[in-house]
Tab-separated table of C-alpha atoms in Angstrom:
chain	number	residue	atom	x	y	z
A	1247	UNK	CA	17.644	4.729	-1.881
A	1248	UNK	CA	15.774	1.861	-3.514
A	1249	UNK	CA	16.654	-0.443	-6.396
A	1250	UNK	CA	14.169	-2.733	-8.153
A	1251	UNK	CA	14.368	-5.398	-10.859
A	1252	UNK	CA	12.131	-7.772	-12.810
A	1253	UNK	CA	8.972	-7.212	-14.846
A	1254	UNK	CA	8.103	-3.589	-15.470
A	1255	UNK	CA	5.013	-3.561	-17.693
A	1256	UNK	CA	3.248	-1.185	-15.287
A	1257	UNK	CA	6.302	0.872	-14.375
A	1258	UNK	CA	6.721	-0.999	-11.088
A	1259	UNK	CA	10.508	-0.583	-11.214
A	1260	UNK	CA	10.049	3.173	-10.789
A	1261	UNK	CA	12.831	4.142	-13.174
A	1262	UNK	CA	10.702	6.124	-15.630
A	1263	UNK	CA	10.343	3.272	-18.161
A	1264	UNK	CA	8.295	0.137	-18.753
A	1265	UNK	CA	11.302	-1.935	-19.868
A	1266	UNK	CA	12.034	-5.006	-17.711
A	1267	UNK	CA	15.420	-5.376	-16.034
A	1268	UNK	CA	17.201	-8.499	-14.824
A	1269	UNK	CA	19.571	-6.266	-12.861
A	1270	UNK	CA	18.713	-3.843	-10.036
A	1271	UNK	CA	17.938	-0.315	-11.275
A	1272	UNK	CA	17.548	2.768	-9.058
A	1273	UNK	CA	14.047	4.074	-8.410
A	1274	UNK	CA	14.148	7.637	-9.734
A	1275	UNK	CA	13.697	10.571	-7.373
A	1276	UNK	CA	13.694	8.657	-4.079
A	1277	UNK	CA	15.987	9.284	-1.160
A	1278	UNK	CA	15.825	8.985	2.622
A	1279	UNK	CA	13.751	5.796	2.340
A	1280	UNK	CA	12.853	4.080	5.621
A	1281	UNK	CA	10.708	1.178	4.343
A	1282	UNK	CA	9.412	-0.364	1.118
A	1283	UNK	CA	6.477	-2.672	0.380
A	1284	UNK	CA	5.734	-4.383	-2.940
A	1285	UNK	CA	2.316	-5.438	-4.219
A	1286	UNK	CA	1.083	-7.128	-7.374
A	1287	UNK	CA	2.400	-4.545	-9.844
A	1288	UNK	CA	3.018	-1.524	-7.641
A	1289	UNK	CA	5.426	-0.544	-4.894
A	1290	UNK	CA	5.316	2.008	-2.075
A	1291	UNK	CA	8.061	3.573	0.026
A	1292	UNK	CA	7.806	5.240	3.427
A	1293	UNK	CA	10.290	8.087	3.614
A	1294	UNK	CA	12.145	9.347	6.668
A	1295	UNK	CA	9.874	12.403	6.728
A	1296	UNK	CA	6.894	10.035	7.429
A	1297	UNK	CA	5.327	10.479	3.972
A	1298	UNK	CA	4.669	7.799	1.349
A	1299	UNK	CA	5.391	7.609	-2.371
A	1300	UNK	CA	4.151	4.837	-4.685
A	1301	UNK	CA	4.736	3.829	-8.315
A	1302	UNK	CA	3.563	1.265	-10.893
A	1303	UNK	CA	0.061	-0.019	-11.684
A	1304	UNK	CA	-2.726	2.291	-10.554
A	1305	UNK	CA	-5.819	0.829	-12.214
A	1306	UNK	CA	-7.579	0.684	-8.841
A	1307	UNK	CA	-6.085	3.816	-7.302
A	1308	UNK	CA	-3.469	1.873	-5.319
A	1309	UNK	CA	-0.929	4.690	-5.738
A	1310	UNK	CA	-3.175	6.956	-3.666
A	1311	UNK	CA	-2.664	10.090	-5.748
A	1312	UNK	CA	-6.316	10.612	-6.713
A	1313	UNK	CA	-6.032	9.051	-10.194
A	1314	UNK	CA	-6.119	5.633	-11.863
A	1315	UNK	CA	-3.193	6.428	-14.169
A	1316	UNK	CA	-0.126	4.207	-13.788
A	1317	UNK	CA	3.132	5.934	-12.985
A	1318	UNK	CA	6.644	4.881	-13.923
A	1319	UNK	CA	7.939	7.376	-11.341
A	1320	UNK	CA	7.241	7.622	-7.610
A	1321	UNK	CA	4.253	9.858	-6.791
A	1322	UNK	CA	3.203	11.198	-3.396
A	1323	UNK	CA	0.178	9.651	-1.719
A	1324	UNK	CA	-2.360	12.477	-1.343
A	1325	UNK	CA	-3.041	13.988	2.070
A	1326	UNK	CA	-1.024	11.483	4.048
A	1327	UNK	CA	1.636	12.242	6.654
A	1328	UNK	CA	2.732	10.945	10.031
A	1329	UNK	CA	3.251	7.451	8.647
A	1330	UNK	CA	4.841	4.814	10.860
A	1331	UNK	CA	4.448	1.733	8.608
A	1332	UNK	CA	3.149	0.671	5.191
A	1333	UNK	CA	1.643	-2.520	3.758
A	1334	UNK	CA	0.720	-3.297	0.156
A	1335	UNK	CA	-1.652	-5.893	-1.313
A	1336	UNK	CA	-2.339	-6.790	-4.930
A	1337	UNK	CA	-4.542	-3.774	-5.681
A	1338	UNK	CA	-4.617	-1.795	-2.438
A	1339	UNK	CA	-2.193	-0.068	-0.072
A	1340	UNK	CA	-2.349	0.825	3.618
A	1341	UNK	CA	-0.464	2.930	6.134
A	1342	UNK	CA	-0.337	2.854	9.928
A	1343	UNK	CA	-0.067	6.367	11.272
A	1344	UNK	CA	1.844	7.485	14.351
A	1345	UNK	CA	-1.537	8.003	16.084
A	1346	UNK	CA	-2.074	4.186	15.836
A	1347	UNK	CA	-4.863	4.435	13.227
A	1348	UNK	CA	-4.812	2.988	9.705
A	1349	UNK	CA	-5.613	4.507	6.320
A	1350	UNK	CA	-6.042	2.407	3.150
A	1351	UNK	CA	-6.640	3.177	-0.533
A	1352	UNK	CA	-7.059	1.419	-3.889
A	1353	UNK	CA	-9.115	-1.615	-4.906
A	1354	UNK	CA	-11.896	-2.495	-2.481
A	1355	UNK	CA	-14.003	-5.153	-4.218
A	1356	UNK	CA	-13.686	-7.419	-1.173
A	1357	UNK	CA	-13.760	-4.733	1.518
A	1358	UNK	CA	-9.960	-4.770	1.929
A	1359	UNK	CA	-9.924	-0.992	2.492
A	1360	UNK	CA	-11.910	-1.486	5.702
A	1361	UNK	CA	-14.249	1.501	5.427
A	1362	UNK	CA	-17.428	-0.598	5.355
A	1363	UNK	CA	-17.883	-0.294	1.569
A	1364	UNK	CA	-16.750	-2.063	-1.584
A	1365	UNK	CA	-16.028	1.225	-3.387
A	1366	UNK	CA	-12.475	1.744	-4.686
A	1367	UNK	CA	-10.732	4.677	-3.030
A	1368	UNK	CA	-8.278	6.817	-4.988
A	1369	UNK	CA	-6.937	8.518	-1.844
A	1370	UNK	CA	-6.467	7.242	1.732
A	1371	UNK	CA	-9.521	6.646	3.937
A	1372	UNK	CA	-9.714	5.742	7.610
A	1373	UNK	CA	-10.233	2.065	8.452
A	1374	UNK	CA	-13.474	2.065	10.443
A	1375	UNK	CA	-13.455	1.177	14.148
A	1376	UNK	CA	-9.754	0.419	14.380
A	1377	UNK	CA	-7.607	2.050	17.076
A	1378	UNK	CA	-4.416	1.251	18.976
A	1379	UNK	CA	-2.810	-0.469	15.975
A	1380	UNK	CA	0.744	-1.708	16.494
A	1381	UNK	CA	1.387	-3.396	13.132
A	1382	UNK	CA	-0.286	-3.966	9.745
A	1383	UNK	CA	-0.002	-6.520	6.951
A	1384	UNK	CA	-1.745	-6.761	3.584
A	1385	UNK	CA	-2.529	-9.862	1.559
A	1386	UNK	CA	-3.782	-10.049	-2.003
A	1387	UNK	CA	-7.323	-8.876	-1.145
A	1388	UNK	CA	-7.373	-8.655	2.635
A	1389	UNK	CA	-5.663	-6.678	5.379
A	1390	UNK	CA	-4.818	-7.441	9.026
A	1391	UNK	CA	-3.803	-5.355	12.018
A	1392	UNK	CA	-2.157	-6.366	15.287
A	1393	UNK	CA	-3.477	-4.179	18.057
A	1394	UNK	CA	-1.496	-3.009	21.080
A	1395	UNK	CA	-3.410	-5.504	23.263
A	1396	UNK	CA	-1.919	-8.368	21.155
A	1397	UNK	CA	-5.207	-9.163	19.378
A	1398	UNK	CA	-5.539	-9.281	15.589
A	1399	UNK	CA	-8.312	-7.934	13.386
A	1400	UNK	CA	-8.608	-8.727	9.668
A	1401	UNK	CA	-10.943	-7.561	6.903
A	1402	UNK	CA	-11.495	-8.146	3.192
A	1403	UNK	CA	-11.675	-11.353	1.155
A	1404	UNK	CA	-12.315	-14.501	3.174
A	1405	UNK	CA	-12.842	-17.115	0.427
A	1406	UNK	CA	-10.058	-19.315	1.792
A	1407	UNK	CA	-10.511	-18.414	5.472
A	1408	UNK	CA	-7.758	-15.782	5.488
A	1409	UNK	CA	-9.632	-13.626	8.014
A	1410	UNK	CA	-9.382	-16.360	10.644
A	1411	UNK	CA	-13.039	-16.181	11.646
A	1412	UNK	CA	-13.672	-19.907	11.351
């Protein structure tokens, strides 16, 4: 299970309310959780069945359920299974699949989704040209992947050099 606490103005505690809590409260309707990742005002959980559920702010589609409506309860990410790992940025979310590819969704104003566009995506899309991914991490507006050959590729915002391209 998962418990969250703190600000809750977007429902990011996942307990069906928008009331803040200084004490841990259970996220409603979640069980068999393998991993969690928290973003700006949303959170995602990878379940033992290799699916993902997210809750909280959804103004950019970062919950991945095809809408931009915030949710105070965990909702399933549309069309996504076989998940090995998740990563969450400020307004986007990503998942590494068991086939070593990556899908991302949500805000994409800086190209952090990695599909070659700056169009927000309300459901997961394949990160272009990325294979053999061993690990992922998401920053505020950028995303990185460690490949199985020990190299790293990053995409998205680079205003402070966070992509490491010099």
